[in-house]
Short mmCIF file of C-alpha atoms in Angstrom, two decimals:
data_model
loop_
_atom_site.label_atom_id
_atom_site.label_comp_id
_atom_site.label_asym_id
_atom_site.label_seq_id
_atom_site.Cartn_x
_atom_site.Cartn_y
_atom_site.Cartn_z
CA LEU A 1 11.05 -16.81 33.56
CA VAL A 2 8.46 -14.51 31.99
CA VAL A 3 4.86 -15.24 32.63
CA THR A 4 2.08 -13.31 30.75
CA ARG A 5 -1.67 -13.61 30.83
CA PRO A 6 -4.48 -12.07 28.98
CA GLU A 7 -6.54 -9.64 31.12
CA ASN A 8 -9.37 -7.31 30.36
CA ALA A 9 -9.28 -3.60 30.97
CA GLU A 10 -11.02 -1.91 33.97
CA GLY A 11 -13.08 0.09 31.71
CA ALA A 12 -13.15 2.04 28.42
CA GLU A 13 -15.01 4.81 26.57
CA LEU A 14 -15.09 5.41 22.95
CA LEU A 15 -16.80 8.37 21.34
CA GLY A 16 -16.58 8.96 17.52
CA VAL A 17 -18.00 10.28 14.41
CA GLU A 18 -17.82 8.99 10.85
CA VAL A 19 -18.55 10.92 7.58
CA ASN A 20 -19.03 9.21 4.16
CA TYR A 21 -19.37 10.48 0.70
CA GLN A 22 -19.82 8.67 -2.72
CA GLN A 23 -20.87 9.89 -5.91
CA GLN A 24 -20.74 8.67 -9.45
CA PHE A 25 -20.34 11.54 -11.91
CA ASP A 26 -23.09 10.36 -14.31
CA PHE A 27 -23.84 13.92 -15.21
CA LEU A 28 -20.54 13.97 -17.21
CA PRO A 29 -20.59 13.07 -20.98
CA ALA A 30 -19.64 9.59 -22.13
CA PRO A 31 -17.32 8.00 -21.53
CA PHE A 32 -16.44 10.05 -18.39
CA ASP A 33 -19.91 9.31 -16.88
CA GLY A 34 -18.29 6.22 -15.27
CA LEU A 35 -16.06 8.33 -13.05
CA GLY A 36 -16.80 8.58 -9.29
CA LEU A 37 -15.34 9.41 -5.96
CA SER A 38 -15.86 7.79 -2.65
CA ALA A 39 -14.48 9.21 0.70
CA ASN A 40 -14.67 8.25 4.31
CA TYR A 41 -13.35 9.93 7.51
CA THR A 42 -13.52 8.65 11.08
CA LEU A 43 -12.65 10.52 14.28
CA VAL A 44 -12.51 8.57 17.55
CA ASP A 45 -11.68 9.68 21.08
CA SER A 46 -11.04 6.78 23.38
CA GLU A 47 -9.77 6.21 26.84
CA THR A 48 -9.22 3.06 28.77
CA THR A 49 -7.76 2.19 32.13
CA VAL A 50 -6.04 -1.03 33.00
CA PHE A 51 -5.48 -3.03 36.20
CA GLY A 52 -2.11 -2.04 38.00
CA ARG A 53 -1.70 1.27 35.96
CA ARG A 54 -2.89 4.75 36.84
CA ASP A 55 -2.44 6.39 33.54
CA VAL A 56 -5.28 6.64 31.03
CA LEU A 57 -4.59 5.07 27.80
CA PRO A 58 -6.12 5.11 24.36
CA PHE A 59 -8.22 2.03 23.53
CA PHE A 60 -6.18 -0.85 22.25
CA ARG A 61 -5.67 -1.08 18.39
CA GLN A 62 -7.94 2.05 17.93
CA SER A 63 -6.53 4.83 15.77
CA ASP A 64 -7.83 8.29 16.52
CA GLU A 65 -8.22 9.00 12.84
CA LEU A 66 -9.03 6.81 9.83
CA ALA A 67 -9.56 8.03 6.40
CA ASN A 68 -9.81 6.76 2.84
CA ALA A 69 -10.52 8.08 -0.50
CA ALA A 70 -10.99 6.37 -3.78
CA LEU A 71 -11.28 7.59 -7.32
CA PHE A 72 -13.17 5.01 -9.45
CA TYR A 73 -14.34 4.20 -12.94
CA GLU A 74 -17.25 1.87 -13.65
CA ARG A 75 -18.70 1.27 -17.03
CA GLY A 76 -19.43 -1.56 -19.44
CA GLY A 77 -18.46 -4.37 -17.09
CA PHE A 78 -15.06 -2.66 -16.36
CA GLU A 79 -14.23 -1.19 -12.91
CA GLY A 80 -10.99 0.43 -11.83
CA ARG A 81 -10.34 1.99 -8.48
CA ILE A 82 -7.40 3.56 -6.92
CA THR A 83 -7.72 4.04 -3.07
CA VAL A 84 -5.59 5.92 -0.53
CA ALA A 85 -6.05 4.71 3.05
CA TYR A 86 -4.69 6.56 6.15
CA ARG A 87 -4.62 5.29 9.88
CA SER A 88 -3.19 7.32 12.60
CA PRO A 89 -0.94 5.72 15.27
CA TYR A 90 -2.55 3.11 17.68
CA LEU A 91 -1.50 1.34 20.87
CA GLU A 92 -0.34 -2.27 20.23
CA ILE A 93 1.27 -3.58 23.38
CA LEU A 94 1.34 -2.43 27.07
CA VAL A 95 4.82 -2.39 28.52
CA ALA A 96 5.05 0.28 31.07
CA PRO A 97 4.07 4.12 31.15
CA GLY A 98 6.30 5.87 28.59
CA ARG A 99 7.30 2.55 26.94
CA ASP A 100 4.19 1.11 25.48
CA VAL A 101 4.46 -0.03 21.98
CA TYR A 102 2.54 1.86 19.31
CA VAL A 103 1.98 1.18 15.54
CA ALA A 104 3.05 4.33 13.68
CA GLU A 105 0.64 6.23 11.36
CA ARG A 106 0.42 4.61 7.83
CA THR A 107 -0.82 5.59 4.38
CA GLN A 108 -1.25 2.96 1.72
CA VAL A 109 -2.25 3.31 -1.84
CA ASP A 110 -3.92 0.32 -3.67
CA LEU A 111 -5.16 -0.17 -7.24
CA ARG A 112 -7.95 -2.66 -8.29
CA VAL A 113 -9.29 -3.40 -11.73
CA SER A 114 -11.84 -5.98 -12.80
CA TYR A 115 -13.79 -6.88 -15.96
CA ASN A 116 -16.98 -9.03 -16.16
CA LEU A 117 -16.20 -11.59 -18.89
CA THR A 118 -19.81 -12.99 -18.51
CA ASP A 119 -22.61 -12.31 -16.21
CA ARG A 120 -21.05 -14.87 -13.65
CA LEU A 121 -17.29 -14.74 -14.51
CA GLN A 122 -14.97 -11.98 -13.60
CA LEU A 123 -11.33 -11.20 -14.17
CA ASN A 124 -9.73 -9.07 -11.44
CA ALA A 125 -6.25 -7.78 -10.58
CA ASP A 126 -4.87 -6.04 -7.56
CA LEU A 127 -1.76 -4.12 -6.75
CA LEU A 128 -1.47 -3.29 -3.06
CA ASN A 129 0.95 -0.78 -1.36
CA LEU A 130 2.07 0.99 -4.51
CA THR A 131 4.20 3.48 -2.59
CA GLY A 132 6.00 0.78 -0.58
CA GLU A 133 4.78 2.09 2.73
CA SER A 134 6.56 0.41 5.73
CA LEU A 135 5.00 -0.82 8.90
CA ARG A 136 6.80 0.84 11.86
CA THR A 137 6.37 0.44 15.68
CA TYR A 138 7.80 2.56 18.37
CA SER A 139 8.11 2.57 22.18
CA GLY A 140 6.32 5.50 23.80
CA ASP A 141 7.64 8.22 21.54
CA ASP A 142 7.80 7.91 17.62
CA ARG A 143 11.58 8.63 17.77
CA ARG A 144 12.22 5.36 19.54
CA VAL A 145 11.59 2.93 16.76
CA THR A 146 11.30 -0.71 17.91
CA SER A 147 10.77 -2.18 14.40
CA GLU A 148 10.32 -1.39 10.87
CA GLU A 149 9.14 -3.81 8.31
CA ARG A 150 9.72 -2.68 4.79
CA TYR A 151 7.35 -3.84 1.90
CA SER A 152 7.25 -3.47 -1.79
CA TYR A 153 4.08 -3.56 -3.66
CA SER A 154 2.39 -6.90 -4.14
CA GLY A 155 -0.18 -8.04 -6.66
CA SER A 156 -2.65 -10.63 -7.53
CA VAL A 157 -4.63 -11.70 -10.62
CA GLY A 158 -7.72 -14.02 -10.39
CA LEU A 159 -11.01 -15.19 -11.67
CA SER A 160 -14.28 -14.92 -9.65
CA TYR A 161 -17.28 -17.03 -10.47
CA ARG A 162 -20.81 -16.45 -9.08
CA PHE A 163 -23.01 -19.40 -8.74
#
């Protein structure tokens, strides 16, 4: 018989910094004046202690590093964006010292395009995970893989209407 129960940590500290940059290159000649770049980087240092354990752990589900960058084009009702997003490993499940389960680092590439058919009606399409990045977990050390979920890309097409 296995019994589990949710329990809060004894305490936690998080300290971080985030840097953002976004610019549309409207100084370029047409039609390139619709090009732009956005980027974001977050660095976090976290510690938490839990009841019954003496080791200091990273905060649950909190990566030390998060980053994304997007090259975009916006002009005449059209918008296209290719985005690269990175997330460093993070603690997923407490098991025991040296055996806790972590989600491995992951980098995903996505593409989104949209076009305004009218002032209120927009056609949009998304392609996600263009590089087929897998989702992997490991126990204590990234060489001890506990699961790996392999994905292909996925896509969607839709209409949006603003009332």
